[in-house]
Amino acid sequence: MGKIIAIANQKGGVGKTTTAINLAASLAVLEHNTLIIDADPQANTTSGLDFNPEANTRNTLYEVLIGQKKIEEAINDSHIKFLKVITSHIDLVGAEIEMLEFENRESVLKQKLEKIRNQFDYIIMDCAPSLGLITVNALTAADSVIIPVQPEFFALEGLGKLLNTIKLVQTRLNPKLKIEGFLFTMFDNRLRLHNQVVEEVRTHFPDMTFDTVITRNVRLSEAPSFGKPAILYDAMSTGASNYLNLAKEIINKDK
């Protein structure tokens, strides 16, 4: 049965989409059947994997959530053999309003994923930088959550709020939800503040912080504009190597 991992943080610009794309691609390159779901109306994961959000508006996560399409119909092939994609579109904003009338509205995505999770080893979900109904759906469906954290003071401030939200989801909707780990992104070893923040979080959450750290890397920033994960854009780059290490760390944890 596939493991479902949500990538979540209500703070924007911390590397959620970069992590979702590159972790999913790395798992696929390591020959694990992987599905990536773009659960963000901004559709950055969609365009970052060379899909046009405007062209593909009838088989996206939106249609699946409101019941217009079966989830199987929304699964697309990617440029990587073992990687499949469910795309997003700006219409996904409307799904939050339409789903308000649904019974068990927080569990819609979970019910859909139950039908296909056996087809995959890993299902990675890129969540929006908010704690709205779609993100709650993702956390309700997930087995675990990866929290990307920029090693800066303001990023740490928001962690408390997110941990409270996760606790609420665990209490009311998904008691099996675990924190897969805090993942430091955009790390610069030359900055004393970055080193201090990493050290502080590792001291407070020793079992909840990944050994792998994602360093600042130009190739990681460039790759989405070419519709590719870093491993296809420049396999020798530091960014590609970092995310491969993260994928291996997650795989080893699951053994």
mmCIF file of N, CA, C and O in Angstrom, residues 133-219:
data_model
loop_
_atom_site.group_PDB
_atom_site.id
_atom_site.type_symbol
_atom_site.label_atom_id
_atom_site.label_comp_id
_atom_site.label_asym_id
_atom_site.label_seq_id
_atom_site.Cartn_x
_atom_site.Cartn_y
_atom_site.Cartn_z
ATOM 1 N N LEU A 133 -9.539 24.357 3.295
ATOM 2 C CA LEU A 133 -10.177 23.042 3.237
ATOM 3 C C LEU A 133 -9.391 22.040 2.387
ATOM 4 O O LEU A 133 -9.340 20.855 2.717
ATOM 5 N N ILE A 134 -8.764 22.504 1.306
ATOM 6 C CA ILE A 134 -7.991 21.581 0.456
ATOM 7 C C ILE A 134 -6.775 21.060 1.224
ATOM 8 O O ILE A 134 -6.464 19.863 1.178
ATOM 9 N N THR A 135 -6.094 21.946 1.945
ATOM 10 C CA THR A 135 -4.934 21.520 2.740
ATOM 11 C C THR A 135 -5.374 20.573 3.860
ATOM 12 O O THR A 135 -4.706 19.564 4.127
ATOM 13 N N VAL A 136 -6.499 20.877 4.505
ATOM 14 C CA VAL A 136 -7.029 19.976 5.542
ATOM 15 C C VAL A 136 -7.352 18.609 4.937
ATOM 16 O O VAL A 136 -7.085 17.570 5.536
ATOM 17 N N ASN A 137 -7.902 18.603 3.708
ATOM 18 C CA ASN A 137 -8.157 17.345 3.003
ATOM 19 C C ASN A 137 -6.872 16.552 2.793
ATOM 20 O O ASN A 137 -6.838 15.340 2.978
ATOM 21 N N ALA A 138 -5.815 17.270 2.401
ATOM 22 C CA ALA A 138 -4.523 16.605 2.165
ATOM 23 C C ALA A 138 -3.980 16.010 3.466
ATOM 24 O O ALA A 138 -3.496 14.865 3.484
ATOM 25 N N LEU A 139 -4.064 16.771 4.568
ATOM 26 C CA LEU A 139 -3.569 16.280 5.853
ATOM 27 C C LEU A 139 -4.420 15.118 6.385
ATOM 28 O O LEU A 139 -3.917 14.214 7.044
ATOM 29 N N THR A 140 -5.712 15.140 6.064
ATOM 30 C CA THR A 140 -6.602 14.046 6.477
ATOM 31 C C THR A 140 -6.292 12.768 5.698
ATOM 32 O O THR A 140 -6.403 11.662 6.220
ATOM 33 N N ALA A 141 -5.882 12.937 4.442
ATOM 34 C CA ALA A 141 -5.582 11.774 3.589
ATOM 35 C C ALA A 141 -4.177 11.224 3.823
ATOM 36 O O ALA A 141 -3.904 10.065 3.513
ATOM 37 N N ALA A 142 -3.281 12.051 4.367
ATOM 38 C CA ALA A 142 -1.857 11.695 4.428
ATOM 39 C C ALA A 142 -1.522 10.743 5.578
ATOM 40 O O ALA A 142 -2.191 10.721 6.604
ATOM 41 N N ASP A 143 -0.462 9.969 5.358
ATOM 42 C CA ASP A 143 0.121 9.164 6.441
ATOM 43 C C ASP A 143 1.101 10.021 7.236
ATOM 44 O O ASP A 143 1.286 9.825 8.428
ATOM 45 N N SER A 144 1.747 10.955 6.532
ATOM 46 C CA SER A 144 2.730 11.803 7.205
ATOM 47 C C SER A 144 2.848 13.140 6.480
ATOM 48 O O SER A 144 2.351 13.306 5.369
ATOM 49 N N VAL A 145 3.514 14.083 7.155
ATOM 50 C CA VAL A 145 3.680 15.420 6.578
ATOM 51 C C VAL A 145 5.140 15.846 6.685
ATOM 52 O O VAL A 145 5.774 15.673 7.727
ATOM 53 N N ILE A 146 5.663 16.362 5.573
ATOM 54 C CA ILE A 146 6.994 16.976 5.566
ATOM 55 C C ILE A 146 6.789 18.488 5.650
ATOM 56 O O ILE A 146 5.989 19.057 4.908
ATOM 57 N N ILE A 147 7.518 19.123 6.570
ATOM 58 C CA ILE A 147 7.382 20.567 6.762
ATOM 59 C C ILE A 147 8.676 21.247 6.324
ATOM 60 O O ILE A 147 9.685 21.187 7.030
ATOM 61 N N PRO A 148 8.681 21.865 5.127
ATOM 62 C CA PRO A 148 9.879 22.606 4.703
ATOM 63 C C PRO A 148 10.019 23.872 5.548
ATOM 64 O O PRO A 148 9.046 24.583 5.787
ATOM 65 N N VAL A 149 11.235 24.119 6.007
ATOM 66 C CA VAL A 149 11.494 25.276 6.871
ATOM 67 C C VAL A 149 12.710 26.029 6.351
ATOM 68 O O VAL A 149 13.766 25.441 6.138
ATOM 69 N N GLN A 150 12.534 27.336 6.151
ATOM 70 C CA GLN A 150 13.673 28.187 5.813
ATOM 71 C C GLN A 150 14.379 28.525 7.121
ATOM 72 O O GLN A 150 13.708 28.888 8.095
ATOM 73 N N PRO A 151 15.690 28.390 7.217
ATOM 74 C CA PRO A 151 16.365 28.595 8.509
ATOM 75 C C PRO A 151 16.485 30.073 8.886
ATOM 76 O O PRO A 151 17.566 30.630 8.971
ATOM 77 N N GLU A 152 15.343 30.709 9.081
ATOM 78 C CA GLU A 152 15.311 32.115 9.478
ATOM 79 C C GLU A 152 14.291 32.310 10.592
ATOM 80 O O GLU A 152 13.370 31.505 10.745
ATOM 81 N N PHE A 153 14.431 33.388 11.328
ATOM 82 C CA PHE A 153 13.620 33.602 12.529
ATOM 83 C C PHE A 153 12.119 33.573 12.245
ATOM 84 O O PHE A 153 11.350 32.911 12.927
ATOM 85 N N PHE A 154 11.667 34.315 11.214
ATOM 86 C CA PHE A 154 10.233 34.406 10.947
ATOM 87 C C PHE A 154 9.642 33.064 10.528
ATOM 88 O O PHE A 154 8.483 32.773 10.782
ATOM 89 N N ALA A 155 10.453 32.232 9.869
ATOM 90 C CA ALA A 155 9.978 30.907 9.477
ATOM 91 C C ALA A 155 9.680 30.068 10.709
ATOM 92 O O ALA A 155 8.724 29.304 10.753
ATOM 93 N N LEU A 156 10.508 30.234 11.739
ATOM 94 C CA LEU A 156 10.310 29.475 12.976
ATOM 95 C C LEU A 156 9.047 29.925 13.706
ATOM 96 O O LEU A 156 8.362 29.112 14.324
ATOM 97 N N GLU A 157 8.743 31.220 13.607
ATOM 98 C CA GLU A 157 7.554 31.753 14.287
ATOM 99 C C GLU A 157 6.286 31.033 13.845
ATOM 100 O O GLU A 157 5.398 30.761 14.641
ATOM 101 N N GLY A 158 6.195 30.723 12.552
ATOM 102 C CA GLY A 158 4.988 30.083 12.021
ATOM 103 C C GLY A 158 4.877 28.603 12.335
ATOM 104 O O GLY A 158 3.814 28.007 12.170
ATOM 105 N N LEU A 159 5.973 28.007 12.787
ATOM 106 C CA LEU A 159 5.961 26.568 13.052
ATOM 107 C C LEU A 159 4.947 26.178 14.118
ATOM 108 O O LEU A 159 4.283 25.155 14.012
ATOM 109 N N GLY A 160 4.840 27.001 15.154
ATOM 110 C CA GLY A 160 3.906 26.716 16.245
ATOM 111 C C GLY A 160 2.479 26.596 15.749
ATOM 112 O O GLY A 160 1.751 25.664 16.112
ATOM 113 N N LYS A 161 2.064 27.546 14.876
ATOM 114 C CA LYS A 161 0.699 27.531 14.325
ATOM 115 C C LYS A 161 0.459 26.257 13.517
ATOM 116 O O LYS A 161 -0.584 25.621 13.621
ATOM 117 N N LEU A 162 1.444 25.908 12.693
ATOM 118 C CA LEU A 162 1.290 24.722 11.856
ATOM 119 C C LEU A 162 1.207 23.453 12.708
ATOM 120 O O LEU A 162 0.386 22.571 12.459
ATOM 121 N N LEU A 163 2.040 23.368 13.729
ATOM 122 C CA LEU A 163 2.014 22.194 14.613
ATOM 123 C C LEU A 163 0.673 22.086 15.336
ATOM 124 O O LEU A 163 0.156 20.982 15.540
ATOM 125 N N ASN A 164 0.074 23.233 15.695
ATOM 126 C CA ASN A 164 -1.261 23.222 16.316
ATOM 127 C C ASN A 164 -2.311 22.694 15.349
ATOM 128 O O ASN A 164 -3.197 21.923 15.734
ATOM 129 N N THR A 165 -2.209 23.122 14.077
ATOM 130 C CA THR A 165 -3.151 22.645 13.059
ATOM 131 C C THR A 165 -3.015 21.135 12.879
ATOM 132 O O THR A 165 -4.013 20.417 12.803
ATOM 133 N N ILE A 166 -1.774 20.667 12.806
ATOM 134 C CA ILE A 166 -1.540 19.224 12.650
ATOM 135 C C ILE A 166 -2.112 18.462 13.850
ATOM 136 O O ILE A 166 -2.735 17.412 13.698
ATOM 137 N N LYS A 167 -1.951 19.045 15.036
ATOM 138 C CA LYS A 167 -2.485 18.406 16.253
ATOM 139 C C LYS A 167 -4.016 18.317 16.175
ATOM 140 O O LYS A 167 -4.615 17.300 16.549
ATOM 141 N N LEU A 168 -4.653 19.389 15.679
ATOM 142 C CA LEU A 168 -6.112 19.388 15.524
ATOM 143 C C LEU A 168 -6.561 18.310 14.537
ATOM 144 O O LEU A 168 -7.530 17.593 14.776
ATOM 145 N N VAL A 169 -5.842 18.206 13.416
ATOM 146 C CA VAL A 169 -6.174 17.179 12.413
ATOM 147 C C VAL A 169 -5.998 15.785 13.016
ATOM 148 O O VAL A 169 -6.829 14.894 12.813
ATOM 149 N N GLN A 170 -4.922 15.605 13.774
ATOM 150 C CA GLN A 170 -4.679 14.309 14.426
ATOM 151 C C GLN A 170 -5.810 13.965 15.400
ATOM 152 O O GLN A 170 -6.261 12.825 15.474
ATOM 153 N N THR A 171 -6.278 14.970 16.135
ATOM 154 C CA THR A 171 -7.308 14.743 17.156
ATOM 155 C C THR A 171 -8.666 14.463 16.535
ATOM 156 O O THR A 171 -9.382 13.554 16.948
ATOM 157 N N ARG A 172 -9.008 15.224 15.501
ATOM 158 C CA ARG A 172 -10.389 15.173 14.989
ATOM 159 C C ARG A 172 -10.579 14.363 13.711
ATOM 160 O O ARG A 172 -11.661 13.835 13.474
ATOM 161 N N LEU A 173 -9.544 14.303 12.867
ATOM 162 C CA LEU A 173 -9.765 13.752 11.527
ATOM 163 C C LEU A 173 -8.849 12.592 11.149
ATOM 164 O O LEU A 173 -9.243 11.699 10.412
ATOM 165 N N ASN A 174 -7.604 12.640 11.610
ATOM 166 C CA ASN A 174 -6.629 11.641 11.148
ATOM 167 C C ASN A 174 -5.632 11.308 12.257
ATOM 168 O O ASN A 174 -4.516 11.820 12.281
ATOM 169 N N PRO A 175 -6.040 10.421 13.183
ATOM 170 C CA PRO A 175 -5.158 10.099 14.313
ATOM 171 C C PRO A 175 -3.845 9.438 13.903
ATOM 172 O O PRO A 175 -2.885 9.417 14.665
ATOM 173 N N LYS A 176 -3.784 8.915 12.667
ATOM 174 C CA LYS A 176 -2.565 8.221 12.207
ATOM 175 C C LYS A 176 -1.541 9.162 11.588
ATOM 176 O O LYS A 176 -0.435 8.755 11.236
ATOM 177 N N LEU A 177 -1.899 10.436 11.430
ATOM 178 C CA LEU A 177 -0.985 11.404 10.801
ATOM 179 C C LEU A 177 0.276 11.596 11.644
ATOM 180 O O LEU A 177 0.200 11.879 12.832
ATOM 181 N N LYS A 178 1.426 11.428 10.995
ATOM 182 C CA LYS A 178 2.709 11.625 11.686
ATOM 183 C C LYS A 178 3.473 12.753 11.017
ATOM 184 O O LYS A 178 3.251 13.057 9.843
ATOM 185 N N ILE A 179 4.389 13.344 11.760
ATOM 186 C CA ILE A 179 5.292 14.320 11.146
ATOM 187 C C ILE A 179 6.496 13.546 10.623
ATOM 188 O O ILE A 179 7.247 12.960 11.392
ATOM 189 N N GLU A 180 6.626 13.521 9.300
ATOM 190 C CA GLU A 180 7.750 12.820 8.675
ATOM 191 C C GLU A 180 9.053 13.525 9.041
ATOM 192 O O GLU A 180 10.079 12.884 9.246
ATOM 193 N N GLY A 181 8.976 14.860 9.097
ATOM 194 C CA GLY A 181 10.162 15.596 9.505
ATOM 195 C C GLY A 181 10.155 17.042 9.055
ATOM 196 O O GLY A 181 9.446 17.416 8.117
ATOM 197 N N PHE A 182 10.944 17.861 9.757
ATOM 198 C CA PHE A 182 11.219 19.227 9.314
ATOM 199 C C PHE A 182 12.363 19.144 8.313
ATOM 200 O O PHE A 182 13.376 18.482 8.573
ATOM 201 N N LEU A 183 12.195 19.829 7.192
ATOM 202 C CA LEU A 183 13.228 19.819 6.157
ATOM 203 C C LEU A 183 13.747 21.238 5.956
ATOM 204 O O LEU A 183 12.998 22.133 5.555
ATOM 205 N N PHE A 184 15.033 21.443 6.227
ATOM 206 C CA PHE A 184 15.605 22.774 6.019
ATOM 207 C C PHE A 184 15.881 22.991 4.535
ATOM 208 O O PHE A 184 16.521 22.169 3.883
ATOM 209 N N THR A 185 15.364 24.112 4.025
ATOM 210 C CA THR A 185 15.532 24.458 2.610
ATOM 211 C C THR A 185 16.270 25.790 2.508
ATOM 212 O O THR A 185 16.325 26.555 3.476
ATOM 213 N N MET A 186 16.831 26.058 1.324
ATOM 214 C CA MET A 186 17.516 27.336 1.053
ATOM 215 C C MET A 186 18.610 27.606 2.088
ATOM 216 O O MET A 186 18.826 28.750 2.506
ATOM 217 N N PHE A 187 19.273 26.560 2.525
ATOM 218 C CA PHE A 187 20.298 26.666 3.568
ATOM 219 C C PHE A 187 21.604 27.194 2.986
ATOM 220 O O PHE A 187 22.046 26.762 1.925
ATOM 221 N N ASP A 188 22.202 28.150 3.683
ATOM 222 C CA ASP A 188 23.496 28.706 3.274
ATOM 223 C C ASP A 188 24.472 28.521 4.437
ATOM 224 O O ASP A 188 24.363 29.183 5.472
ATOM 225 N N ASN A 189 25.399 27.630 4.251
ATOM 226 C CA ASN A 189 26.351 27.258 5.300
ATOM 227 C C ASN A 189 27.209 28.438 5.778
ATOM 228 O O ASN A 189 27.735 28.432 6.885
ATOM 229 N N ARG A 190 27.331 29.467 4.939
ATOM 230 C CA ARG A 190 28.173 30.622 5.285
ATOM 231 C C ARG A 190 27.490 31.556 6.283
ATOM 232 O O ARG A 190 28.143 32.391 6.898
ATOM 233 N N LEU A 191 26.159 31.435 6.418
ATOM 234 C CA LEU A 191 25.418 32.350 7.288
ATOM 235 C C LEU A 191 25.308 31.781 8.700
ATOM 236 O O LEU A 191 24.809 30.674 8.900
ATOM 237 N N ARG A 192 25.766 32.567 9.662
ATOM 238 C CA ARG A 192 25.750 32.103 11.047
ATOM 239 C C ARG A 192 24.318 31.857 11.532
ATOM 240 O O ARG A 192 24.039 30.884 12.236
ATOM 241 N N LEU A 193 23.400 32.748 11.130
ATOM 242 C CA LEU A 193 21.996 32.603 11.538
ATOM 243 C C LEU A 193 21.436 31.256 11.092
ATOM 244 O O LEU A 193 20.756 30.561 11.845
ATOM 245 N N HIS A 194 21.708 30.874 9.831
ATOM 246 C CA HIS A 194 21.206 29.603 9.303
ATOM 247 C C HIS A 194 21.707 28.434 10.144
ATOM 248 O O HIS A 194 20.945 27.536 10.510
ATOM 249 N N ASN A 195 22.986 28.453 10.471
ATOM 250 C CA ASN A 195 23.558 27.374 11.288
ATOM 251 C C ASN A 195 22.952 27.338 12.686
ATOM 252 O O ASN A 195 22.676 26.267 13.230
ATOM 253 N N GLN A 196 22.719 28.529 13.243
ATOM 254 C CA GLN A 196 22.123 28.617 14.587
ATOM 255 C C GLN A 196 20.697 28.067 14.599
ATOM 256 O O GLN A 196 20.312 27.327 15.511
ATOM 257 N N VAL A 197 19.897 28.445 13.582
ATOM 258 C CA VAL A 197 18.500 28.000 13.520
ATOM 259 C C VAL A 197 18.431 26.479 13.370
ATOM 260 O O VAL A 197 17.655 25.811 14.056
ATOM 261 N N VAL A 198 19.260 25.939 12.483
ATOM 262 C CA VAL A 198 19.282 24.481 12.280
ATOM 263 C C VAL A 198 19.636 23.777 13.586
ATOM 264 O O VAL A 198 18.985 22.799 13.983
ATOM 265 N N GLU A 199 20.636 24.302 14.261
ATOM 266 C CA GLU A 199 21.081 23.692 15.518
ATOM 267 C C GLU A 199 19.972 23.743 16.573
ATOM 268 O O GLU A 199 19.721 22.771 17.293
ATOM 269 N N GLU A 200 19.283 24.892 16.621
ATOM 270 C CA GLU A 200 18.219 25.067 17.613
ATOM 271 C C GLU A 200 17.056 24.102 17.381
ATOM 272 O O GLU A 200 16.561 23.464 18.305
ATOM 273 N N VAL A 201 16.631 23.984 16.119
ATOM 274 C CA VAL A 201 15.509 23.088 15.805
ATOM 275 C C VAL A 201 15.905 21.635 16.056
ATOM 276 O O VAL A 201 15.125 20.847 16.595
ATOM 277 N N ARG A 202 17.133 21.284 15.689
ATOM 278 C CA ARG A 202 17.593 19.904 15.935
ATOM 279 C C ARG A 202 17.686 19.588 17.425
ATOM 280 O O ARG A 202 17.488 18.458 17.837
ATOM 281 N N THR A 203 17.977 20.599 18.219
ATOM 282 C CA THR A 203 18.027 20.408 19.676
ATOM 283 C C THR A 203 16.626 20.176 20.232
ATOM 284 O O THR A 203 16.409 19.292 21.060
ATOM 285 N N HIS A 204 15.653 20.974 19.747
ATOM 286 C CA HIS A 204 14.273 20.872 20.243
ATOM 287 C C HIS A 204 13.522 19.671 19.666
ATOM 288 O O HIS A 204 12.677 19.086 20.331
ATOM 289 N N PHE A 205 13.799 19.354 18.397
ATOM 290 C CA PHE A 205 13.075 18.258 17.729
ATOM 291 C C PHE A 205 14.076 17.257 17.142
ATOM 292 O O PHE A 205 14.143 17.084 15.916
ATOM 293 N N PRO A 206 14.854 16.580 17.973
ATOM 294 C CA PRO A 206 15.921 15.713 17.449
ATOM 295 C C PRO A 206 15.424 14.569 16.561
ATOM 296 O O PRO A 206 16.089 14.187 15.609
ATOM 297 N N ASP A 207 14.229 14.047 16.865
ATOM 298 C CA ASP A 207 13.711 12.913 16.086
ATOM 299 C C ASP A 207 12.822 13.349 14.934
ATOM 300 O O ASP A 207 12.295 12.520 14.204
ATOM 301 N N MET A 208 12.615 14.656 14.806
ATOM 302 C CA MET A 208 11.673 15.147 13.790
ATOM 303 C C MET A 208 12.350 16.002 12.723
ATOM 304 O O MET A 208 11.678 16.673 11.948
ATOM 305 N N THR A 209 13.670 15.990 12.688
ATOM 306 C CA THR A 209 14.395 16.813 11.712
ATOM 307 C C THR A 209 15.207 15.910 10.786
ATOM 308 O O THR A 209 15.930 15.035 11.256
ATOM 309 N N PHE A 210 15.069 16.123 9.486
ATOM 310 C CA PHE A 210 15.824 15.318 8.521
ATOM 311 C C PHE A 210 17.322 15.597 8.631
ATOM 312 O O PHE A 210 17.731 16.739 8.885
ATOM 313 N N ASP A 211 18.126 14.570 8.431
ATOM 314 C CA ASP A 211 19.583 14.760 8.340
ATOM 315 C C ASP A 211 19.916 15.557 7.083
ATOM 316 O O ASP A 211 20.811 16.392 7.071
ATOM 317 N N THR A 212 19.172 15.283 6.014
ATOM 318 C CA THR A 212 19.393 15.974 4.737
ATOM 319 C C THR A 212 18.982 17.440 4.854
ATOM 320 O O THR A 212 17.933 17.764 5.401
ATOM 321 N N VAL A 213 19.826 18.308 4.330
ATOM 322 C CA VAL A 213 19.530 19.746 4.283
ATOM 323 C C VAL A 213 19.588 20.161 2.806
ATOM 324 O O VAL A 213 20.477 19.734 2.066
ATOM 325 N N ILE A 214 18.620 20.969 2.376
ATOM 326 C CA ILE A 214 18.596 21.438 0.981
ATOM 327 C C ILE A 214 19.303 22.791 0.924
ATOM 328 O O ILE A 214 18.815 23.784 1.481
ATOM 329 N N THR A 215 20.445 22.814 0.277
ATOM 330 C CA THR A 215 21.217 24.065 0.222
ATOM 331 C C THR A 215 20.727 24.971 -0.914
ATOM 332 O O THR A 215 20.088 24.512 -1.857
ATOM 333 N N ARG A 216 21.023 26.243 -0.781
ATOM 334 C CA ARG A 216 20.694 27.195 -1.867
ATOM 335 C C ARG A 216 21.403 26.743 -3.134
ATOM 336 O O ARG A 216 22.598 26.455 -3.105
ATOM 337 N N ASN A 217 20.668 26.710 -4.247
ATOM 338 C CA ASN A 217 21.244 26.188 -5.476
ATOM 339 C C ASN A 217 20.575 26.825 -6.683
ATOM 340 O O ASN A 217 19.349 26.771 -6.818
ATOM 341 N N VAL A 218 21.366 27.428 -7.552
ATOM 342 C CA VAL A 218 20.836 28.126 -8.731
ATOM 343 C C VAL A 218 20.078 27.165 -9.635
ATOM 344 O O VAL A 218 19.015 27.489 -10.175
ATOM 345 N N ARG A 219 20.597 25.949 -9.807
ATOM 346 C CA ARG A 219 19.962 24.960 -10.685
ATOM 347 C C ARG A 219 18.548 24.614 -10.221
ATOM 348 O O ARG A 219 17.648 24.425 -11.037
#
